[in-house]
mmCIF file of C-alpha atoms and ligand atoms in Angstrom:
data_model
loop_
_atom_site.group_PDB
_atom_site.id
_atom_site.type_symbol
_atom_site.label_atom_id
_atom_site.label_comp_id
_atom_site.label_asym_id
_atom_site.label_seq_id
_atom_site.Cartn_x
_atom_site.Cartn_y
_atom_site.Cartn_z
ATOM 1 C CA UNK V 1 12.857 16.845 -20.684
ATOM 2 C CA UNK V 2 11.169 17.985 -17.653
ATOM 3 C CA UNK V 3 13.231 19.904 -14.826
ATOM 4 C CA UNK V 4 12.609 18.390 -11.779
ATOM 5 C CA UNK V 5 12.178 21.506 -9.063
ATOM 6 C CA UNK V 6 11.118 20.135 -6.026
ATOM 7 C CA UNK V 7 11.313 17.218 -3.873
ATOM 8 C CA UNK V 8 7.892 16.118 -4.866
ATOM 9 C CA UNK V 9 5.415 18.352 -5.877
ATOM 10 C CA UNK V 10 1.706 17.152 -6.221
ATOM 11 C CA UNK V 11 0.151 20.958 -6.262
ATOM 12 C CA UNK V 12 -3.125 21.057 -7.300
ATOM 13 C CA UNK V 13 -3.456 17.326 -7.153
ATOM 14 C CA UNK V 14 -5.775 14.627 -5.844
ATOM 15 C CA UNK V 15 -4.571 11.361 -4.451
ATOM 16 C CA UNK V 16 -7.316 8.498 -2.383
ATOM 17 C CA UNK V 17 -5.539 6.537 -0.099
ATOM 18 C CA UNK V 18 -7.345 3.370 1.124
ATOM 19 C CA UNK V 19 -6.369 2.356 4.716
ATOM 20 C CA UNK V 20 -5.534 6.066 5.611
ATOM 21 C CA UNK V 21 -5.793 6.080 8.987
ATOM 22 C CA UNK V 22 -2.835 4.750 10.317
ATOM 23 C CA UNK V 23 0.355 3.075 9.599
ATOM 24 C CA UNK V 24 1.683 3.205 6.243
ATOM 25 C CA UNK V 25 -1.498 4.448 4.768
ATOM 26 C CA UNK V 26 -1.235 7.778 7.063
ATOM 27 C CA UNK V 27 2.327 8.097 6.248
ATOM 28 C CA UNK V 28 1.793 7.792 2.700
ATOM 29 C CA UNK V 29 -1.122 10.482 3.275
ATOM 30 C CA UNK V 30 0.862 13.144 4.886
ATOM 31 C CA UNK V 31 3.460 12.592 2.414
ATOM 32 C CA UNK V 32 1.173 13.304 -0.572
ATOM 33 C CA UNK V 33 -0.012 16.706 1.487
ATOM 34 C CA UNK V 34 3.516 17.725 2.291
ATOM 35 C CA UNK V 35 3.744 17.800 -1.674
ATOM 36 C CA UNK V 36 0.606 20.334 -1.794
ATOM 37 C CA UNK V 37 -1.534 17.411 -2.746
ATOM 38 C CA UNK V 38 -5.292 17.089 -1.691
ATOM 39 C CA UNK V 39 -5.535 14.051 -0.141
ATOM 40 C CA UNK V 40 -8.669 11.602 0.781
ATOM 41 C CA UNK V 41 -8.324 9.213 3.134
ATOM 42 C CA UNK V 42 -10.151 5.943 3.080
ATOM 43 C CA UNK V 43 -11.055 3.043 5.716
ATOM 44 C CA UNK V 44 -13.419 1.744 8.110
ATOM 45 C CA UNK V 45 -12.619 3.839 11.321
ATOM 46 C CA UNK V 46 -13.930 7.444 11.222
ATOM 47 C CA UNK V 47 -11.936 8.573 14.050
ATOM 48 C CA UNK V 48 -8.338 7.799 12.782
ATOM 49 C CA UNK V 49 -9.365 8.706 9.301
ATOM 50 C CA UNK V 50 -10.176 12.045 11.118
ATOM 51 C CA UNK V 51 -6.765 12.493 12.674
ATOM 52 C CA UNK V 52 -5.224 11.612 9.400
ATOM 53 C CA UNK V 53 -7.019 14.508 7.668
ATOM 54 C CA UNK V 54 -6.860 16.504 10.352
ATOM 55 C CA UNK V 55 -2.812 16.280 10.015
ATOM 56 C CA UNK V 56 -2.786 16.673 6.102
ATOM 57 C CA UNK V 57 -4.656 19.881 6.368
ATOM 58 C CA UNK V 58 -1.858 21.352 8.330
ATOM 59 C CA UNK V 59 0.098 21.868 4.946
ATOM 60 C CA UNK V 60 -2.617 24.009 3.695
ATOM 61 C CA UNK V 61 -4.464 21.281 1.523
ATOM 62 C CA UNK V 62 -7.673 20.064 1.227
ATOM 63 C CA UNK V 63 -8.072 16.659 3.303
ATOM 64 C CA UNK V 64 -11.409 14.230 3.778
ATOM 65 C CA UNK V 65 -12.398 11.661 5.909
ATOM 66 C CA UNK V 66 -14.062 9.056 3.950
ATOM 67 C CA UNK V 67 -15.666 6.029 5.327
ATOM 68 C CA UNK V 68 -15.904 2.746 3.282
ATOM 69 C CA UNK V 69 -15.512 -0.216 3.179
ATOM 70 C CA UNK V 70 -13.507 -1.254 0.157
ATOM 71 C CA UNK V 71 -15.231 -4.700 -0.108
ATOM 72 C CA UNK V 72 -18.144 -3.023 -1.243
ATOM 73 C CA UNK V 73 -18.101 -2.272 -4.989
ATOM 74 C CA UNK V 74 -20.728 -0.147 -5.048
ATOM 75 C CA UNK V 75 -19.621 1.916 -2.185
ATOM 76 C CA UNK V 76 -16.083 2.382 -3.659
ATOM 77 C CA UNK V 77 -17.428 3.329 -7.200
ATOM 78 C CA UNK V 78 -19.802 6.291 -5.547
ATOM 79 C CA UNK V 79 -17.131 7.260 -3.425
ATOM 80 C CA UNK V 80 -14.088 7.789 -5.773
ATOM 81 C CA UNK V 81 -16.754 9.055 -8.633
ATOM 82 C CA UNK V 82 -17.962 11.820 -5.799
ATOM 83 C CA UNK V 83 -14.458 12.718 -5.061
ATOM 84 C CA UNK V 84 -13.554 12.689 -9.141
ATOM 85 C CA UNK V 85 -16.821 15.134 -9.506
ATOM 86 C CA UNK V 86 -15.736 17.332 -6.155
ATOM 87 C CA UNK V 87 -12.464 17.888 -6.834
ATOM 88 C CA UNK V 88 -12.627 17.978 -10.974
ATOM 89 C CA UNK V 89 -9.498 15.318 -11.232
ATOM 90 C CA UNK V 90 -8.457 12.133 -9.803
ATOM 91 C CA UNK V 91 -4.570 11.899 -10.415
ATOM 92 C CA UNK V 92 -3.526 8.871 -7.549
ATOM 93 C CA UNK V 93 -4.715 5.949 -5.843
ATOM 94 C CA UNK V 94 -2.694 4.013 -3.234
ATOM 95 C CA UNK V 95 -4.539 0.813 -2.380
ATOM 96 C CA UNK V 96 -2.881 0.125 0.984
ATOM 97 C CA UNK V 97 -6.056 -1.182 3.131
ATOM 98 C CA UNK V 98 -5.258 -4.722 3.978
ATOM 99 C CA UNK V 99 -6.359 -7.464 6.563
ATOM 100 C CA UNK V 100 -4.272 -10.525 7.732
ATOM 101 C CA UNK V 101 -3.692 -12.530 10.550
ATOM 102 C CA UNK V 102 -1.365 -15.474 11.068
ATOM 103 C CA UNK V 103 -3.176 -18.968 10.265
ATOM 104 C CA UNK V 104 -2.120 -22.279 9.371
ATOM 105 C CA UNK V 105 -3.821 -23.270 6.087
ATOM 106 C CA UNK V 106 -5.597 -26.400 7.442
ATOM 107 C CA UNK V 107 -6.824 -24.476 10.389
ATOM 108 C CA UNK V 108 -8.547 -21.225 8.348
ATOM 109 C CA UNK V 109 -12.202 -20.932 7.749
ATOM 110 C CA UNK V 110 -13.586 -20.492 4.108
ATOM 111 C CA UNK V 111 -14.697 -17.175 6.002
ATOM 112 C CA UNK V 112 -11.508 -16.136 7.217
ATOM 113 C CA UNK V 113 -9.739 -17.021 3.669
ATOM 114 C CA UNK V 114 -13.063 -14.533 1.908
ATOM 115 C CA UNK V 115 -12.446 -11.956 4.755
ATOM 116 C CA UNK V 116 -9.054 -11.227 3.657
ATOM 117 C CA UNK V 117 -9.050 -12.165 -0.229
ATOM 118 C CA UNK V 118 -12.440 -9.393 -0.122
ATOM 119 C CA UNK V 119 -10.151 -6.731 1.301
ATOM 120 C CA UNK V 120 -6.847 -7.100 -0.406
ATOM 121 C CA UNK V 121 -7.549 -8.639 -3.536
ATOM 122 C CA UNK V 122 -11.252 -7.536 -4.898
ATOM 123 C CA UNK V 123 -11.107 -4.560 -2.505
ATOM 124 C CA UNK V 124 -8.085 -3.505 -4.478
ATOM 125 C CA UNK V 125 -9.888 -4.299 -7.644
ATOM 126 C CA UNK V 126 -12.777 -2.378 -6.743
ATOM 127 C CA UNK V 127 -11.103 0.780 -5.946
ATOM 128 C CA UNK V 128 -8.372 0.547 -9.380
ATOM 129 C CA UNK V 129 -11.437 -0.221 -11.353
ATOM 130 C CA UNK V 130 -13.126 2.939 -10.340
ATOM 131 C CA UNK V 131 -10.686 5.282 -10.504
ATOM 132 C CA UNK V 132 -9.016 4.105 -13.560
ATOM 133 C CA UNK V 133 -12.101 5.133 -15.394
ATOM 134 C CA UNK V 134 -11.497 8.466 -14.292
ATOM 135 C CA UNK V 135 -7.607 8.503 -15.289
ATOM 136 C CA UNK V 136 -7.754 6.656 -18.375
ATOM 137 C CA UNK V 137 -10.670 9.655 -19.183
ATOM 138 C CA UNK V 138 -8.233 11.997 -17.983
ATOM 139 C CA UNK V 139 -4.899 10.557 -19.903
ATOM 140 C CA UNK V 140 -2.705 10.704 -16.414
ATOM 141 C CA UNK V 141 -3.115 8.747 -13.086
ATOM 142 C CA UNK V 142 -1.250 6.304 -10.936
ATOM 143 C CA UNK V 143 -1.963 3.743 -8.996
ATOM 144 C CA UNK V 144 0.575 2.530 -5.933
ATOM 145 C CA UNK V 145 -0.566 -1.208 -4.640
ATOM 146 C CA UNK V 146 1.165 -1.998 -1.446
ATOM 147 C CA UNK V 147 1.895 -5.692 -1.208
ATOM 148 C CA UNK V 148 4.133 -8.016 0.928
ATOM 149 C CA UNK V 149 7.278 -10.021 -0.801
ATOM 150 C CA UNK V 150 5.890 -13.396 0.324
ATOM 151 C CA UNK V 151 3.503 -12.378 -2.755
ATOM 152 C CA UNK V 152 6.305 -13.960 -4.740
ATOM 153 C CA UNK V 153 8.308 -16.233 -2.256
ATOM 154 C CA UNK V 154 5.282 -17.465 -0.096
ATOM 155 C CA UNK V 155 5.274 -17.443 3.784
ATOM 156 C CA UNK V 156 3.988 -20.315 6.205
ATOM 157 C CA UNK V 157 0.349 -18.908 8.005
ATOM 158 C CA UNK V 158 -0.407 -16.232 5.343
ATOM 159 C CA UNK V 159 -2.129 -18.505 2.667
ATOM 160 C CA UNK V 160 -4.655 -16.179 2.049
ATOM 161 C CA UNK V 161 -2.846 -13.107 2.494
ATOM 162 C CA UNK V 162 0.100 -14.561 0.230
ATOM 163 C CA UNK V 163 -2.481 -15.408 -2.792
ATOM 164 C CA UNK V 164 -4.442 -12.113 -2.622
ATOM 165 C CA UNK V 165 -1.001 -9.976 -2.106
ATOM 166 C CA UNK V 166 0.013 -12.326 -5.445
ATOM 167 C CA UNK V 167 -2.895 -11.764 -6.996
ATOM 168 C CA UNK V 168 -2.503 -7.462 -6.643
ATOM 169 C CA UNK V 169 0.919 -8.496 -7.886
ATOM 170 C CA UNK V 170 -0.322 -9.925 -11.180
ATOM 171 C CA UNK V 171 -3.033 -7.350 -11.945
ATOM 172 C CA UNK V 172 -0.734 -4.682 -11.551
ATOM 173 C CA UNK V 173 1.512 -6.326 -14.553
ATOM 174 C CA UNK V 174 -1.675 -6.828 -16.118
ATOM 175 C CA UNK V 175 -3.354 -3.460 -15.965
ATOM 176 C CA UNK V 176 0.030 -1.622 -16.786
ATOM 177 C CA UNK V 177 0.861 -3.052 -19.930
ATOM 178 C CA UNK V 178 -3.208 -2.395 -20.366
ATOM 179 C CA UNK V 179 -3.090 1.147 -19.499
ATOM 180 C CA UNK V 180 0.709 2.256 -20.336
ATOM 181 C CA UNK V 181 -0.753 3.567 -23.578
ATOM 182 C CA UNK V 182 -3.126 5.591 -22.294
ATOM 183 C CA UNK V 183 -1.254 7.712 -19.400
ATOM 184 C CA UNK V 184 -2.011 5.252 -16.378
ATOM 185 C CA UNK V 185 0.792 3.808 -14.035
ATOM 186 C CA UNK V 186 0.373 1.019 -11.701
ATOM 187 C CA UNK V 187 3.080 -0.032 -9.502
ATOM 188 C CA UNK V 188 3.661 -2.014 -6.217
ATOM 189 C CA UNK V 189 5.451 -0.901 -3.440
ATOM 190 C CA UNK V 190 6.365 -3.972 -0.680
ATOM 191 C CA UNK V 191 7.500 -2.866 2.490
ATOM 192 C CA UNK V 192 9.337 -4.948 5.160
ATOM 193 C CA UNK V 193 8.947 -4.813 8.519
ATOM 194 C CA UNK V 194 7.537 -1.808 9.633
ATOM 195 C CA UNK V 195 7.392 -0.236 12.977
ATOM 196 C CA UNK V 196 3.806 0.625 13.197
ATOM 197 C CA UNK V 197 1.263 -0.126 16.019
ATOM 198 C CA UNK V 198 -1.045 -2.578 13.706
ATOM 199 C CA UNK V 199 2.171 -4.645 12.837
ATOM 200 C CA UNK V 200 3.776 -5.086 16.201
ATOM 201 C CA UNK V 201 1.073 -6.037 17.755
ATOM 202 C CA UNK V 202 0.105 -8.791 15.150
ATOM 203 C CA UNK V 203 3.247 -9.528 14.007
ATOM 204 C CA UNK V 204 5.949 -9.283 16.659
ATOM 205 C CA UNK V 205 3.934 -9.126 19.567
ATOM 206 C CA UNK V 206 6.510 -10.165 22.072
ATOM 207 C CA UNK V 207 10.099 -9.317 22.642
ATOM 208 C CA UNK V 208 11.470 -12.743 21.409
ATOM 209 C CA UNK V 209 9.415 -12.356 18.479
ATOM 210 C CA UNK V 210 10.663 -9.134 17.213
ATOM 211 C CA UNK V 211 14.420 -9.668 17.815
ATOM 212 C CA UNK V 212 13.826 -12.796 15.320
ATOM 213 C CA UNK V 213 12.127 -10.636 12.826
ATOM 214 C CA UNK V 214 15.055 -8.401 13.632
ATOM 215 C CA UNK V 215 17.325 -11.165 13.035
ATOM 216 C CA UNK V 216 15.820 -11.502 9.267
ATOM 217 C CA UNK V 217 16.786 -8.198 7.851
ATOM 218 C CA UNK V 218 20.504 -7.779 6.747
ATOM 219 C CA UNK V 219 19.911 -4.159 7.444
ATOM 220 C CA UNK V 220 19.324 -4.687 11.139
ATOM 221 C CA UNK V 221 16.642 -2.641 11.593
ATOM 222 C CA UNK V 222 12.920 -1.705 11.075
ATOM 223 C CA UNK V 223 11.801 0.832 8.850
ATOM 224 C CA UNK V 224 9.092 3.500 9.525
ATOM 225 C CA UNK V 225 5.749 4.307 7.902
ATOM 226 C CA UNK V 226 7.352 7.662 6.623
ATOM 227 C CA UNK V 227 10.414 5.977 5.212
ATOM 228 C CA UNK V 228 8.404 3.971 3.412
ATOM 229 C CA UNK V 229 6.273 6.847 2.235
ATOM 230 C CA UNK V 230 8.994 8.357 0.381
ATOM 231 C CA UNK V 231 9.537 5.734 -1.845
ATOM 232 C CA UNK V 232 5.846 5.591 -2.449
ATOM 233 C CA UNK V 233 5.732 9.392 -3.282
ATOM 234 C CA UNK V 234 8.588 8.592 -5.550
ATOM 235 C CA UNK V 235 6.689 6.249 -7.335
ATOM 236 C CA UNK V 236 3.728 8.647 -7.569
ATOM 237 C CA UNK V 237 5.067 11.238 -8.701
ATOM 238 C CA UNK V 238 4.711 11.231 -13.071
ATOM 239 C CA UNK V 239 7.938 13.865 -13.254
ATOM 240 C CA UNK V 240 10.625 11.159 -11.389
ATOM 241 C CA UNK V 241 8.947 7.633 -11.757
ATOM 242 C CA UNK V 242 6.632 8.875 -15.382
ATOM 243 C CA UNK V 243 9.022 5.705 -17.078
ATOM 244 C CA UNK V 244 7.890 3.501 -14.371
ATOM 245 C CA UNK V 245 5.242 1.015 -14.572
ATOM 246 C CA UNK V 246 4.349 -2.544 -13.885
ATOM 247 C CA UNK V 247 6.945 -2.774 -10.980
ATOM 248 C CA UNK V 248 7.316 -3.383 -7.499
ATOM 249 C CA UNK V 249 9.778 -1.426 -5.398
ATOM 250 C CA UNK V 250 11.105 -3.192 -2.469
ATOM 251 C CA UNK V 251 11.546 -1.558 0.890
ATOM 252 C CA UNK V 252 12.804 -4.355 2.550
ATOM 253 C CA UNK V 253 16.343 -3.805 4.060
ATOM 254 C CA UNK V 254 17.262 -6.826 2.040
ATOM 255 C CA UNK V 255 14.575 -8.726 4.478
ATOM 256 C CA UNK V 256 13.666 -10.792 1.558
ATOM 257 C CA UNK V 257 17.228 -11.652 0.031
ATOM 258 C CA UNK V 258 18.194 -12.536 3.627
ATOM 259 C CA UNK V 259 18.038 -16.176 3.260
ATOM 260 C CA UNK V 260 21.354 -15.936 1.361
ATOM 261 C CA UNK V 261 24.275 -16.235 3.248
ATOM 262 C CA UNK V 262 27.587 -17.120 2.977
ATOM 263 C CA UNK V 263 28.401 -21.333 3.543
ATOM 264 C CA UNK V 264 29.312 -20.507 6.897
ATOM 265 C CA UNK V 265 25.895 -19.008 7.746
ATOM 266 C CA UNK V 266 26.341 -15.948 8.077
ATOM 267 C CA UNK V 267 25.724 -12.850 5.748
ATOM 268 C CA UNK V 268 29.014 -10.877 6.017
ATOM 269 C CA UNK V 269 29.399 -7.153 6.684
ATOM 270 C CA UNK V 270 28.534 -7.894 10.755
ATOM 271 C CA UNK V 271 25.236 -8.469 9.850
HETATM 272 C C1 HXC W 1 -7.980 -17.353 12.499
HETATM 273 C C2 HXC W 1 -10.037 -15.375 12.386
HETATM 274 C C3 HXC W 1 -8.859 -14.551 12.709
HETATM 275 C C4 HXC W 1 -7.633 -14.811 13.476
HETATM 276 C C5 HXC W 1 -10.276 -13.430 11.975
HETATM 277 N N1 HXC W 1 -10.350 -14.663 11.393
HETATM 278 N N2 HXC W 1 -9.294 -13.110 12.676
HETATM 279 N N3 HXC W 1 -9.069 -16.610 12.064
HETATM 280 N N4 HXC W 1 -7.417 -16.459 13.365
HETATM 281 N N5 HXC W 1 -6.650 -14.227 13.701
HETATM 282 C C6 HXC W 1 -11.907 -15.529 10.469
HETATM 283 C C7 HXC W 1 -12.992 -14.756 11.488
HETATM 284 O O1 HXC W 1 -13.260 -16.090 12.804
HETATM 285 C C8 HXC W 1 -13.834 -14.760 10.816
HETATM 286 O O2 HXC W 1 -13.900 -16.247 10.069
HETATM 287 C C9 HXC W 1 -13.213 -14.649 9.383
HETATM 288 O O3 HXC W 1 -11.880 -14.451 9.477
HETATM 289 C C10 HXC W 1 -13.781 -12.643 9.190
HETATM 290 O O4 HXC W 1 -13.578 -12.449 10.674
HETATM 291 P P1 HXC W 1 -14.389 -10.956 11.034
HETATM 292 O O5 HXC W 1 -13.789 -10.635 12.169
HETATM 293 O O6 HXC W 1 -15.532 -11.248 10.812
HETATM 294 O O7 HXC W 1 -14.187 -10.355 10.133
HETATM 295 P P2 HXC W 1 -13.811 -8.659 9.382
HETATM 296 O O8 HXC W 1 -14.512 -8.157 11.083
HETATM 297 O O9 HXC W 1 -14.360 -8.262 8.708
HETATM 298 O O10 HXC W 1 -12.329 -8.692 9.903
HETATM 299 C C11 HXC W 1 -11.171 -8.895 8.699
HETATM 300 C C12 HXC W 1 -9.998 -9.469 9.466
HETATM 301 C C13 HXC W 1 -9.564 -8.103 10.089
HETATM 302 C C14 HXC W 1 -8.958 -9.143 8.152
HETATM 303 C C15 HXC W 1 -9.806 -10.647 9.959
HETATM 304 O O11 HXC W 1 -8.631 -8.850 10.931
HETATM 305 C C16 HXC W 1 -9.331 -6.962 10.130
HETATM 306 O O12 HXC W 1 -10.156 -6.052 9.277
HETATM 307 N N6 HXC W 1 -8.202 -6.703 9.542
HETATM 308 C C17 HXC W 1 -7.675 -5.050 9.211
HETATM 309 C C18 HXC W 1 -6.578 -4.507 9.806
HETATM 310 C C19 HXC W 1 -5.231 -5.761 9.838
HETATM 311 O O13 HXC W 1 -5.519 -6.541 9.285
HETATM 312 N N7 HXC W 1 -4.225 -5.089 9.441
HETATM 313 C C20 HXC W 1 -3.030 -5.521 9.007
HETATM 314 C C21 HXC W 1 -2.252 -5.769 7.577
HETATM 315 S S1 HXC W 1 -0.691 -5.861 7.955
HETATM 316 P P3 HXC W 1 -15.602 -17.334 10.302
HETATM 317 O O14 HXC W 1 -15.263 -18.838 9.328
HETATM 318 O O15 HXC W 1 -16.381 -17.299 11.606
HETATM 319 O O16 HXC W 1 -16.499 -16.489 9.067
HETATM 320 C C22 HXC W 1 -0.349 -6.725 6.161
HETATM 321 C C23 HXC W 1 0.785 -6.767 5.787
HETATM 322 C C24 HXC W 1 1.837 -8.259 6.023
HETATM 323 O O17 HXC W 1 -1.169 -7.055 5.881
HETATM 324 C C25 HXC W 1 2.922 -7.976 6.017
HETATM 325 C C26 HXC W 1 3.848 -8.661 6.830
HETATM 326 C C27 HXC W 1 5.714 -8.512 6.303
#
């Protein structure tokens, strides 16, 4: 049995994190760097990516900001090949880039549907396809896909995102089964309401909306990108999670179970 000697040890390893310029992506990239791993953050906004890379470098690792739209399969393939050649390896891919807005299904245009499905579902496949080839050749690697619980329970106003994330969940399980015997693990992380600038502005823009979201979480609080990143680090760490593949780690304070209430309408425990 391999002894676990440190909280997380990614020294000598290389990760690519999409959507790494802000929020959960930035926190996961920094958590990887804290563990000693080199990191490449990918996204569309160069400024915020460079900021993340600068923060990561403070932990003494090599960090790079790479501008790339995950919807462009050729650009993704070229970037992943270049990173793997540069570092001589590729150990982890975190598919965190997402696009989302709330829209009633009947009002959603084909262009709106395509924009979200292209980023979330197609982008995840392009990145995983490109990175997976290097991981399979090396016989080791971990892919982590960030989804949302509406991938399995659905949610009004998110038909594009829920369908795309549901597709990512099916992709995760399929690739996990395909690649388990070849050393590559594929898992999902499903964060609940996370206190980030983007999420706050888009998902709970008013105090009333914020209170409503809060009331839907049995744990009675939002989570933080840093807390979510700890779960990501666990799943990416082959010494701890080496036997975990094709699964979803839900980090939501019980939100999706929150519909389970006592017959008097309470959840018990004062929640
Ligand atoms: C209705 C909209 C819209 C909106 C865009 N569209 N925003 N429709 N309401 N608020 C439509 C446009 O009209 C257009 O349709 C089509 O979508 C494409 O829009 P563009 O702006 O041209 O696309 P693009 O610049 O590529 O932007 C993609 C995007 C954008 C998805 C629309 O929001 C984006 O890139 N966001 C990235 C950041 C983000 O959203 N992060 C949040 C992730 S949070 P037509 O018909 O004109 O072509 C997340 C987790 C949620 O996903 C979990 C909750 C618990």
